[in-house]
Structure formats: structure tokens, C-alpha cells
Amino acid sequence: MEAEPITVLLVEGDPEEANSLREALAEAGGEFRTEWVDRLSAGLDRLTRGGVEIVLLRLTLPDSQGFDTFVKTLDRAKGIPVIVISNLDDSELALRAVREGAQDYLVKGRMSGPSLVRCLRHAVERHKHTAKLLQDVRQKGGGTVLGFLGVKGGVGATTLTLNIAAALAQQGAKVIAVELVPFSNFSLHLRKPASLGLG
């Protein structure tokens, strides 16, 4: 049985850019169904009606400018992945967006059709995986929360947390390790990127 197309809400004020992005997604062979709106107000209304699985959002729109555009969209999206598209190759803005909940920050002119498709696929899969983990926790009941407080500079809270998490996992427990700082050291210890950021 063929999978239903993924519904993408494209919020883009420039019709030419919107057509270009829609064509790039159409080349994925029916994997995506794109709905385009040219204003933030229309995008927020569309999110309220439901059925959207991912949002491609331009920060500069006729009725909204800058980072506030993202904040309003993320609030209305209620957990739906949001990918920001910007003309600005601004690493600080990109980090801020990702920290505050964006799935990705793409720079116009630096992405190809295939890279856009890949980015959307990965964002949707990450979202499904996270939703499944949360559903499992709800179905099986709550777990035990262990907290470790420390001060940076050699106290070892990160190492202690990871060692206890590893010991519990070896005993068959499902473990989620969280470090509540903007830049986690977990990735250095584990040599792999974190699943989610503090945002």
C-alpha cells in the first residue's frame, strides 16, 4: 500500500520563490503535497485547521518580519516540525532558531532541490521518532527521574549522568539522558549528535 503524501505548509511571500520550492518538492515523485500561503496570518489559520505535517517558513513576509515570524509559527504549530528559510547566511540567527525549536535553518541559494527534500524527510522522521517515544512513555506510565546538579569545571556531573544512564540501559531500562545547557557535552562523550536541543 502506497504511503499518503506528507502535507507541507509553505509560508513564502514571493510567488516565484514559492513556485521554485514547490517544483523542487514535486520532483520527489508525489512524496509531498504542498500547500502555499503568502502571509503569516494565512499560515497560522491553516495550522489551526490541522492536517499539516511540516512547515517551511520564510522569516520575511508581507505581514511579518524577522524572528517573531518564527516564534508565532512555532507556537501555533503545536509540535509540528518547522524549517526556517532565510536569505541571511547568519550563523547566530541559525543557532538561535534551532535552539528555540526549529528543525533546521536553510539559506536561500545554498540549497538544492535534493537537499531540501532530504531535509524534509529527516525532519519528519525525527518528529515521528520523538512522538513515538513520548507515546510509549504515556502508555507504559511514568518513569523515574534522576537529577544531577554540578558546576562546570571538573565536578563531573555529565560523566556521572552518562555512566548511570549506561548502567541502567545495560540492565534493560529505557533511558533518556538530558543535559539542560544550551550546548551539551553529551555529544563529545558519546561521539554522536544529540537527538534534540534545549529549544
mmCIF file of C-alpha atoms in Angstrom:
data_model
loop_
_atom_site.group_PDB
_atom_site.id
_atom_site.type_symbol
_atom_site.label_atom_id
_atom_site.label_comp_id
_atom_site.label_asym_id
_atom_site.label_seq_id
_atom_site.Cartn_x
_atom_site.Cartn_y
_atom_site.Cartn_z
ATOM 1 C CA MET A 1 0.000 0.000 0.000
ATOM 2 C CA GLU A 2 1.372 3.396 -1.019
ATOM 3 C CA ALA A 3 2.059 5.908 1.762
ATOM 4 C CA GLU A 4 -0.001 9.084 1.869
ATOM 5 C CA PRO A 5 1.916 12.181 0.760
ATOM 6 C CA ILE A 6 3.393 14.354 3.504
ATOM 7 C CA THR A 7 1.497 17.647 3.776
ATOM 8 C CA VAL A 8 3.924 20.576 3.688
ATOM 9 C CA LEU A 9 2.738 24.075 4.521
ATOM 10 C CA LEU A 10 4.916 26.532 2.598
ATOM 11 C CA VAL A 11 4.746 30.068 4.025
ATOM 12 C CA GLU A 12 6.528 32.204 1.426
ATOM 13 C CA GLY A 13 5.705 35.774 0.364
ATOM 14 C CA ASP A 14 7.441 35.671 -3.030
ATOM 15 C CA PRO A 15 5.384 33.773 -5.666
ATOM 16 C CA GLU A 16 8.481 32.965 -7.769
ATOM 17 C CA GLU A 17 10.307 31.505 -4.768
ATOM 18 C CA ALA A 18 7.190 29.586 -3.798
ATOM 19 C CA ASN A 19 6.944 28.072 -7.295
ATOM 20 C CA SER A 20 10.621 27.118 -7.217
ATOM 21 C CA LEU A 21 10.249 25.362 -3.850
ATOM 22 C CA ARG A 22 7.030 23.636 -4.928
ATOM 23 C CA GLU A 23 8.727 22.359 -8.094
ATOM 24 C CA ALA A 24 11.662 21.021 -6.048
ATOM 25 C CA LEU A 25 9.259 19.104 -3.807
ATOM 26 C CA ALA A 26 7.210 17.872 -6.776
ATOM 27 C CA GLU A 27 10.345 16.199 -8.148
ATOM 28 C CA ALA A 28 10.209 13.829 -5.158
ATOM 29 C CA GLY A 29 7.580 11.825 -7.064
ATOM 30 C CA GLY A 30 4.429 12.555 -5.088
ATOM 31 C CA GLU A 31 6.051 12.150 -1.679
ATOM 32 C CA PHE A 32 4.931 15.662 -0.674
ATOM 33 C CA ARG A 33 1.669 17.582 -1.041
ATOM 34 C CA THR A 34 2.496 21.291 -0.815
ATOM 35 C CA GLU A 35 0.050 23.962 0.320
ATOM 36 C CA TRP A 36 1.260 27.524 -0.226
ATOM 37 C CA VAL A 37 0.241 30.694 1.601
ATOM 38 C CA ASP A 38 1.900 34.079 1.156
ATOM 39 C CA ARG A 39 1.247 35.615 4.579
ATOM 40 C CA LEU A 40 1.876 34.620 8.172
ATOM 41 C CA SER A 41 -1.768 35.225 9.109
ATOM 42 C CA ALA A 42 -2.890 32.732 6.451
ATOM 43 C CA GLY A 43 -0.254 30.234 7.611
ATOM 44 C CA LEU A 44 -1.408 30.481 11.226
ATOM 45 C CA ASP A 45 -5.030 29.994 10.135
ATOM 46 C CA ARG A 46 -4.046 26.927 8.109
ATOM 47 C CA LEU A 47 -2.170 25.412 11.060
ATOM 48 C CA THR A 48 -5.255 25.875 13.237
ATOM 49 C CA ARG A 49 -7.286 23.676 10.883
ATOM 50 C CA GLY A 50 -4.826 20.767 11.297
ATOM 51 C CA GLY A 51 -3.550 18.167 8.853
ATOM 52 C CA VAL A 52 -0.156 19.813 8.259
ATOM 53 C CA GLU A 53 2.871 17.597 8.921
ATOM 54 C CA ILE A 54 5.728 20.066 8.394
ATOM 55 C CA VAL A 55 6.160 23.818 7.821
ATOM 56 C CA LEU A 56 8.629 25.562 5.504
ATOM 57 C CA LEU A 57 8.738 29.142 6.766
ATOM 58 C CA ARG A 58 10.245 32.297 5.291
ATOM 59 C CA LEU A 59 11.064 34.797 8.050
ATOM 60 C CA THR A 60 10.349 37.842 5.873
ATOM 61 C CA LEU A 61 6.688 38.024 4.846
ATOM 62 C CA PRO A 62 4.351 40.856 3.813
ATOM 63 C CA ASP A 63 2.649 40.847 7.233
ATOM 64 C CA SER A 64 5.513 39.760 9.499
ATOM 65 C CA GLN A 65 9.261 40.353 9.613
ATOM 66 C CA GLY A 66 12.156 38.706 11.437
ATOM 67 C CA PHE A 67 12.444 36.187 14.236
ATOM 68 C CA ASP A 68 8.993 36.958 15.621
ATOM 69 C CA THR A 69 7.592 35.265 12.494
ATOM 70 C CA PHE A 70 9.194 32.014 13.631
ATOM 71 C CA VAL A 71 8.093 32.404 17.276
ATOM 72 C CA LYS A 72 4.439 32.874 16.294
ATOM 73 C CA THR A 73 4.552 29.944 13.871
ATOM 74 C CA LEU A 74 6.213 27.593 16.353
ATOM 75 C CA ASP A 75 3.607 28.473 18.973
ATOM 76 C CA ARG A 76 0.731 27.681 16.600
ATOM 77 C CA ALA A 77 2.430 24.582 15.123
ATOM 78 C CA LYS A 78 1.996 22.695 18.440
ATOM 79 C CA GLY A 79 4.883 20.305 17.879
ATOM 80 C CA ILE A 80 4.782 20.146 14.074
ATOM 81 C CA PRO A 81 8.345 20.487 12.702
ATOM 82 C CA VAL A 82 9.198 23.963 11.385
ATOM 83 C CA ILE A 83 12.078 24.551 8.955
ATOM 84 C CA VAL A 84 13.192 28.158 8.551
ATOM 85 C CA ILE A 85 14.235 29.507 5.141
ATOM 86 C CA SER A 86 16.173 32.771 5.087
ATOM 87 C CA ASN A 87 18.114 34.998 2.714
ATOM 88 C CA LEU A 88 20.591 35.618 5.531
ATOM 89 C CA ASP A 89 23.568 33.319 5.990
ATOM 90 C CA ASP A 90 23.676 34.269 9.667
ATOM 91 C CA SER A 91 25.128 31.588 11.943
ATOM 92 C CA GLU A 92 23.895 33.313 15.126
ATOM 93 C CA LEU A 93 20.340 33.552 13.809
ATOM 94 C CA ALA A 94 20.507 29.928 12.640
ATOM 95 C CA LEU A 95 21.701 28.751 16.076
ATOM 96 C CA ARG A 96 19.013 30.791 17.812
ATOM 97 C CA ALA A 97 16.309 29.292 15.588
ATOM 98 C CA VAL A 98 17.483 25.720 16.188
ATOM 99 C CA ARG A 99 17.897 26.303 19.940
ATOM 100 C CA GLU A 100 14.358 27.622 20.147
ATOM 101 C CA GLY A 101 12.829 24.695 18.283
ATOM 102 C CA ALA A 102 13.399 24.923 14.523
ATOM 103 C CA GLN A 103 14.180 21.592 12.864
ATOM 104 C CA ASP A 104 16.625 23.344 10.531
ATOM 105 C CA TYR A 105 17.683 26.704 9.114
ATOM 106 C CA LEU A 106 18.184 26.764 5.350
ATOM 107 C CA VAL A 107 19.805 29.593 3.416
ATOM 108 C CA LYS A 108 18.216 30.524 0.096
ATOM 109 C CA GLY A 109 20.664 29.953 -2.743
ATOM 110 C CA ARG A 110 22.673 27.384 -0.764
ATOM 111 C CA MET A 111 20.210 24.529 -1.011
ATOM 112 C CA SER A 112 19.406 22.305 -3.948
ATOM 113 C CA GLY A 113 16.131 20.523 -4.619
ATOM 114 C CA PRO A 114 17.510 17.159 -3.419
ATOM 115 C CA SER A 115 18.957 18.701 -0.234
ATOM 116 C CA LEU A 116 15.585 20.332 0.544
ATOM 117 C CA VAL A 117 13.785 17.014 0.053
ATOM 118 C CA ARG A 118 16.324 15.227 2.258
ATOM 119 C CA CYS A 119 15.967 17.900 4.963
ATOM 120 C CA LEU A 120 12.165 17.495 4.991
ATOM 121 C CA ARG A 121 12.389 13.696 5.112
ATOM 122 C CA HIS A 122 14.792 13.804 8.065
ATOM 123 C CA ALA A 123 12.691 16.360 9.954
ATOM 124 C CA VAL A 124 9.525 14.284 9.533
ATOM 125 C CA GLU A 125 11.305 11.087 10.639
ATOM 126 C CA ARG A 126 12.808 12.794 13.712
ATOM 127 C CA HIS A 127 9.366 14.099 14.616
ATOM 128 C CA LYS A 128 7.763 10.636 14.239
ATOM 129 C CA HIS A 129 10.504 9.046 16.337
ATOM 130 C CA THR A 130 10.138 11.619 19.116
ATOM 131 C CA ALA A 131 6.327 11.297 19.084
ATOM 132 C CA LYS A 132 6.633 7.506 19.355
ATOM 133 C CA LEU A 133 8.984 7.779 22.336
ATOM 134 C CA LEU A 134 6.562 10.119 24.099
ATOM 135 C CA GLN A 135 3.610 7.845 23.314
ATOM 136 C CA ASP A 136 5.487 4.828 24.708
ATOM 137 C CA VAL A 137 6.155 6.701 27.949
ATOM 138 C CA ARG A 138 2.481 7.713 28.260
ATOM 139 C CA GLN A 139 1.234 4.174 27.583
ATOM 140 C CA LYS A 140 3.631 2.476 29.974
ATOM 141 C CA GLY A 141 3.272 5.025 32.716
ATOM 142 C CA GLY A 142 5.819 7.385 34.115
ATOM 143 C CA GLY A 143 9.379 6.511 34.875
ATOM 144 C CA THR A 144 11.904 7.599 37.440
ATOM 145 C CA VAL A 145 13.672 10.926 37.088
ATOM 146 C CA LEU A 146 17.201 11.245 38.451
ATOM 147 C CA GLY A 147 18.739 14.715 38.598
ATOM 148 C CA PHE A 148 22.392 15.628 38.994
ATOM 149 C CA LEU A 149 23.482 19.187 39.715
ATOM 150 C CA GLY A 150 27.002 20.351 39.115
ATOM 151 C CA VAL A 151 29.098 23.325 38.228
ATOM 152 C CA LYS A 152 31.165 23.356 35.055
ATOM 153 C CA GLY A 153 34.853 22.996 35.624
ATOM 154 C CA GLY A 154 35.608 19.439 36.638
ATOM 155 C CA VAL A 155 32.813 18.378 39.006
ATOM 156 C CA GLY A 156 31.825 15.606 36.571
ATOM 157 C CA ALA A 157 28.016 15.803 36.502
ATOM 158 C CA THR A 158 27.984 14.963 32.778
ATOM 159 C CA THR A 159 30.244 11.937 33.226
ATOM 160 C CA LEU A 160 28.255 10.740 36.240
ATOM 161 C CA THR A 161 24.940 11.120 34.383
ATOM 162 C CA LEU A 162 26.162 9.200 31.353
ATOM 163 C CA ASN A 163 27.697 6.412 33.442
ATOM 164 C CA ILE A 164 24.458 5.901 35.388
ATOM 165 C CA ALA A 165 22.422 6.068 32.161
ATOM 166 C CA ALA A 166 24.693 3.404 30.633
ATOM 167 C CA ALA A 167 24.410 1.177 33.717
ATOM 168 C CA LEU A 168 20.600 1.424 33.685
ATOM 169 C CA ALA A 169 20.499 0.694 29.950
ATOM 170 C CA GLN A 170 22.663 -2.416 30.466
ATOM 171 C CA GLN A 171 20.042 -3.634 32.950
ATOM 172 C CA GLY A 172 17.370 -3.300 30.261
ATOM 173 C CA ALA A 173 15.887 0.042 31.303
ATOM 174 C CA LYS A 174 14.908 2.571 28.656
ATOM 175 C CA VAL A 175 16.860 5.731 29.376
ATOM 176 C CA ILE A 176 16.603 9.307 28.192
ATOM 177 C CA ALA A 177 19.567 11.453 29.220
ATOM 178 C CA VAL A 178 19.118 15.228 29.251
ATOM 179 C CA GLU A 179 21.648 17.970 29.869
ATOM 180 C CA LEU A 180 19.941 21.329 30.477
ATOM 181 C CA VAL A 181 22.522 23.654 28.984
ATOM 182 C CA PRO A 182 22.477 25.319 25.554
ATOM 183 C CA PHE A 183 25.476 23.288 24.357
ATOM 184 C CA SER A 184 25.535 19.748 25.704
ATOM 185 C CA ASN A 185 28.771 17.880 26.346
ATOM 186 C CA PHE A 186 26.961 14.589 25.750
ATOM 187 C CA SER A 187 27.859 14.693 22.078
ATOM 188 C CA LEU A 188 31.568 14.935 22.947
ATOM 189 C CA HIS A 189 31.377 11.952 25.295
ATOM 190 C CA LEU A 190 29.211 9.818 23.012
ATOM 191 C CA ARG A 191 30.749 10.992 19.722
ATOM 192 C CA LYS A 192 27.306 11.473 18.182
ATOM 193 C CA PRO A 193 24.929 14.432 17.928
ATOM 194 C CA ALA A 194 22.119 14.924 20.424
ATOM 195 C CA SER A 195 18.591 13.912 19.307
ATOM 196 C CA LEU A 196 17.075 17.184 20.497
ATOM 197 C CA GLY A 197 18.327 20.555 21.658
ATOM 198 C CA LEU A 198 17.236 22.608 24.651
ATOM 199 C CA GLY A 199 14.824 24.571 22.435
#
